[in-house]
Tab-separated table of C-alpha atoms in Angstrom:
chain	number	residue	atom	x	y	z
A	1	MET	CA	96.701	64.460	118.657
A	2	ASP	CA	100.347	64.179	118.027
A	3	ASP	CA	102.062	63.949	121.328
A	4	HIS	CA	105.565	64.114	119.881
A	5	PRO	CA	107.143	67.987	120.528
A	6	ALA	CA	108.352	69.329	117.759
A	7	GLY	CA	111.526	69.045	116.444
A	8	PRO	CA	114.505	71.811	116.109
A	9	PRO	CA	113.917	73.604	112.876
A	10	SER	CA	115.411	72.400	109.781
A	11	ARG	CA	118.066	74.142	108.031
A	12	GLY	CA	115.818	75.595	105.564
A	13	GLU	CA	113.434	76.396	108.313
A	14	ARG	CA	116.072	78.601	109.776
A	15	GLN	CA	117.245	80.075	106.744
A	16	GLN	CA	113.502	80.887	105.437
A	17	GLN	CA	113.374	82.557	109.074
A	18	THR	CA	116.643	84.218	108.721
A	19	ARG	CA	115.090	85.699	105.100
A	20	ALA	CA	112.190	86.902	106.410
A	21	ALA	CA	113.857	88.956	109.261
A	22	LEU	CA	116.600	90.395	107.072
A	23	VAL	CA	113.124	91.207	104.959
A	24	VAL	CA	111.748	93.307	107.748
A	25	ALA	CA	114.586	95.148	108.996
A	26	ALA	CA	115.532	96.190	105.442
A	27	ARG	CA	112.084	97.567	105.013
A	28	ASP	CA	112.569	99.581	107.616
A	29	VAL	CA	116.135	101.122	106.888
A	30	PHE	CA	115.143	101.447	103.128
A	31	ALA	CA	112.355	103.672	104.013
A	32	ARG	CA	114.519	105.619	106.667
A	33	ASP	CA	117.474	106.141	104.857
A	34	GLY	CA	116.853	105.656	101.125
A	35	TYR	CA	118.405	103.120	98.746
A	36	HIS	CA	121.716	104.704	97.985
A	37	GLY	CA	121.737	105.632	102.213
A	38	ALA	CA	120.858	102.417	103.491
A	39	SER	CA	123.646	100.600	105.056
A	40	LEU	CA	123.532	96.443	104.763
A	41	GLY	CA	125.378	96.289	107.717
A	42	GLU	CA	122.731	98.458	109.615
A	43	ILE	CA	120.111	95.912	107.894
A	44	ALA	CA	121.667	92.986	109.328
A	45	ARG	CA	122.436	94.610	112.792
A	46	ILE	CA	118.248	95.744	113.409
A	47	ALA	CA	117.862	92.077	111.727
A	48	GLY	CA	120.009	90.261	114.861
A	49	TYR	CA	122.379	89.059	111.936
A	50	THR	CA	125.575	89.536	110.940
A	51	ARG	CA	126.374	91.102	108.005
A	52	GLY	CA	127.422	87.975	106.351
A	53	ALA	CA	123.832	86.373	106.705
A	54	VAL	CA	122.974	89.255	104.469
A	55	TYR	CA	125.289	88.272	102.042
A	56	SER	CA	124.697	84.596	102.010
A	57	ASN	CA	121.107	84.819	101.541
A	58	PHE	CA	121.193	88.013	99.173
A	59	ALA	CA	123.361	88.414	96.413
A	60	SER	CA	123.814	92.222	96.332
A	61	LYS	CA	121.523	95.373	98.074
A	62	ALA	CA	119.701	95.122	94.838
A	63	GLU	CA	118.411	91.585	95.056
A	64	LEU	CA	117.131	92.764	98.686
A	65	PHE	CA	115.220	95.331	97.703
A	66	LEU	CA	113.746	93.701	95.385
A	67	ALA	CA	112.742	90.949	98.235
A	68	VAL	CA	111.084	94.160	99.956
A	69	MET	CA	109.261	94.664	96.686
A	70	ASP	CA	107.855	90.818	97.079
A	71	ALA	CA	106.856	91.258	100.065
A	72	ASN	CA	104.724	94.598	99.903
A	73	LEU	CA	103.336	92.980	96.470
A	74	HIS	CA	102.520	89.935	98.112
A	75	LEU	CA	100.669	91.980	101.077
A	76	VAL	CA	98.637	93.828	98.682
A	77	GLY	CA	98.351	91.605	95.487
A	78	ARG	CA	96.384	88.664	97.039
A	79	ARG	CA	93.217	89.483	96.961
A	80	THR	CA	91.204	92.470	94.955
A	81	TRP	CA	88.809	95.109	97.006
A	82	ASP	CA	85.553	97.026	95.700
A	83	PRO	CA	86.932	100.543	94.728
A	84	PHE	CA	82.957	101.273	95.373
A	85	ASP	CA	83.172	100.980	98.991
A	86	PRO	CA	83.124	103.577	101.325
A	87	VAL	CA	86.272	105.808	101.970
A	88	THR	CA	88.114	105.176	105.450
A	89	THR	CA	90.540	108.091	106.165
A	90	GLY	CA	91.993	106.873	109.621
A	91	THR	CA	96.265	106.925	109.116
A	92	ASP	CA	99.068	105.668	111.421
A	93	THR	CA	101.772	108.359	111.068
A	94	GLY	CA	104.192	105.730	111.143
A	95	VAL	CA	102.953	103.916	108.816
A	96	THR	CA	102.000	106.404	106.490
A	97	GLU	CA	105.936	107.932	106.823
A	98	VAL	CA	107.096	104.167	106.074
A	99	ILE	CA	105.252	103.714	103.156
A	100	ARG	CA	106.414	107.062	102.052
A	101	GLY	CA	109.879	106.352	102.318
A	102	ILE	CA	109.656	102.855	100.920
A	103	ALA	CA	108.242	105.031	97.906
A	104	LEU	CA	110.874	107.674	97.559
A	105	ALA	CA	113.496	104.636	97.952
A	106	THR	CA	111.684	103.186	95.033
A	107	LEU	CA	112.382	106.095	92.893
A	108	GLU	CA	116.103	105.749	93.758
A	109	PHE	CA	116.015	102.423	92.926
A	110	ILE	CA	114.293	102.710	89.940
A	111	ALA	CA	116.975	105.388	88.464
A	112	VAL	CA	119.635	102.352	89.209
A	113	ALA	CA	117.437	99.456	87.468
A	114	ALA	CA	116.833	101.556	84.268
A	115	ARG	CA	120.563	101.429	83.532
A	116	ASP	CA	121.220	97.605	84.572
A	117	ASP	CA	119.139	95.372	82.045
A	118	ARG	CA	118.750	92.516	84.727
A	119	LEU	CA	117.430	94.382	87.002
A	120	SER	CA	115.327	96.864	84.452
A	121	GLU	CA	113.617	93.103	84.147
A	122	ALA	CA	113.247	92.311	87.810
A	123	LEU	CA	111.603	95.690	88.384
A	124	ALA	CA	109.087	95.314	85.306
A	125	ASP	CA	107.973	91.975	86.571
A	126	ARG	CA	107.257	93.062	89.871
A	127	VAL	CA	105.100	95.885	88.475
A	128	GLN	CA	103.174	93.499	86.182
A	129	VAL	CA	102.309	92.046	89.764
A	130	LEU	CA	100.541	95.479	90.496
A	131	LEU	CA	99.113	96.131	86.697
A	132	ASP	CA	97.284	92.109	87.580
A	133	LEU	CA	95.716	93.187	90.448
A	134	TYR	CA	94.359	96.493	89.250
A	135	THR	CA	93.396	94.273	85.869
A	136	ARG	CA	91.482	91.664	88.630
A	137	ILE	CA	89.670	95.135	90.023
A	138	ALA	CA	88.194	96.436	86.901
A	139	ALA	CA	87.516	92.989	85.681
A	140	GLU	CA	85.070	92.628	88.563
A	141	ALA	CA	83.760	95.677	88.977
A	142	ARG	CA	83.462	97.533	85.463
A	143	ALA	CA	80.433	97.954	83.201
A	144	ASP	CA	79.143	95.142	81.153
A	145	ASP	CA	79.139	97.513	78.354
A	146	GLU	CA	83.193	98.677	79.008
A	147	PRO	CA	84.783	98.677	75.667
A	148	LEU	CA	88.147	98.464	76.941
A	149	ALA	CA	89.101	95.060	77.779
A	150	ALA	CA	90.045	94.709	81.836
A	151	ALA	CA	93.880	95.023	81.262
A	152	GLU	CA	93.900	98.084	79.443
A	153	VAL	CA	91.281	99.540	82.662
A	154	GLY	CA	93.712	98.007	84.787
A	155	ALA	CA	96.724	99.900	83.584
A	156	LEU	CA	94.830	103.086	84.164
A	157	LEU	CA	93.985	102.230	87.238
A	158	ALA	CA	97.783	101.317	88.049
A	159	ALA	CA	98.703	104.854	86.284
A	160	LEU	CA	96.601	106.626	88.296
A	161	ASP	CA	97.659	105.169	91.557
A	162	GLN	CA	101.322	105.439	90.955
A	163	GLY	CA	100.656	109.049	89.282
A	164	VAL	CA	98.601	110.091	92.546
A	165	THR	CA	101.559	108.510	94.465
A	166	LEU	CA	104.465	110.673	92.511
A	167	LEU	CA	102.474	114.025	93.357
A	168	GLY	CA	102.249	113.463	96.878
A	169	LEU	CA	105.896	112.566	96.955
A	170	SER	CA	105.935	116.235	95.495
A	171	GLY	CA	104.690	117.474	98.038
A	172	ILE	CA	101.156	118.147	95.958
A	173	ALA	CA	98.108	117.635	98.568
A	174	THR	CA	95.256	117.802	95.869
A	175	ILE	CA	94.195	114.158	95.432
A	176	ASP	CA	93.606	112.669	99.090
A	177	GLN	CA	91.995	109.870	99.773
A	178	ARG	CA	88.338	111.096	98.665
A	179	MET	CA	89.541	112.160	95.255
A	180	MET	CA	91.570	108.728	95.011
A	181	ARG	CA	88.708	106.749	95.136
A	182	ILE	CA	86.593	108.658	93.342
A	183	GLY	CA	88.614	108.665	90.144
A	184	LEU	CA	89.197	104.906	90.742
A	185	ARG	CA	85.387	104.852	90.180
A	186	ARG	CA	85.430	106.985	87.333
A	187	LEU	CA	87.764	104.727	85.433
A	188	ILE	CA	85.827	101.650	86.182
A	189	ASP	CA	82.486	102.728	85.499
A	190	PRO	CA	81.625	106.226	84.673
A	191	ALA	CA	77.990	105.514	85.158
A	192	ARG	CA	78.002	103.632	88.245
A	193	ALA	CA	80.354	106.391	89.848
A	194	ALA	CA	77.860	108.843	88.892
A	195	THR	CA	75.633	107.927	91.456
A	196	GLN	CA	78.158	108.149	94.332
A	197	PRO	CA	78.338	111.491	94.546
A	198	PRO	CA	81.349	112.702	96.347
A	199	THR	CA	80.512	114.260	99.696
A	200	ASP	CA	82.242	117.176	101.589
A	201	GLU	CA	84.039	115.147	103.851
A	202	PRO	CA	87.753	115.348	104.122
A	203	GLY	CA	89.752	112.740	102.903
A	204	GLY	CA	92.734	113.060	104.648
A	205	PRO	CA	96.433	113.980	103.889
A	206	ALA	CA	97.987	113.063	100.255
A	207	ALA	CA	97.179	109.773	98.910
A	208	LEU	CA	100.162	107.659	98.764
A	209	HIS	CA	98.079	104.539	96.793
A	210	ASP	CA	94.774	103.806	97.503
A	211	GLN	CA	93.792	103.307	101.343
A	212	GLU	CA	93.377	99.919	100.837
A	213	ILE	CA	96.600	99.067	99.912
A	214	HIS	CA	98.023	101.770	102.836
A	215	HIS	CA	95.862	99.484	105.245
A	216	ARG	CA	97.201	95.995	104.159
A	217	ILE	CA	100.878	97.364	104.703
A	218	ALA	CA	100.051	98.941	107.387
A	219	THR	CA	98.731	96.005	109.167
A	220	ALA	CA	101.733	93.691	108.282
A	221	HIS	CA	103.770	96.771	109.605
A	222	GLN	CA	102.428	96.546	112.873
A	223	ASP	CA	102.642	92.847	113.065
A	224	PRO	CA	105.364	91.332	110.849
A	225	ALA	CA	104.875	88.215	112.041
């Protein structure tokens, strides 16, 4: 057992703590005010730092937004899940609004990145993380006789996830969490999906990503540490 008290954090550790606090604050401000409307000064204030702390850690608002994306993708991409598991429909309204706000801010950022080669490449790298996650899900759950490669099924799963989110942001509530899971299952293994007929139970509000993605982001939002 080490009886020596821990020393003060190193300069590198303090910088990591500062960056983490700024990313958490930025996530909430981007969700509330959008990408264009978010103020770096407001982000610094909520995080408990000066505006200078933002610029000493991030070269621009775009770089800070990419860091928020990285944090969210780390949460959802670190392990797979089984889309054939039962659907749960419990939601936290506050967290759902944060997820909705970040999705809207991301649409703003996509429009900015599309006009900047460097940002466009950085955004594509982040989207690839989601594609890789769904590819791993497809590889683990697809039928043995599936003619499509796991990466092809994964791309279709990611397209469904993003398309459903866009519908939800547009006010179309046709696809809820129950329907989202039904769609994922049919893409992964149609024969197996046919053995799990949909129930008449409601699937909650319009889906913003699959329920497991929602759960992981919600957990982190409730306990940023």
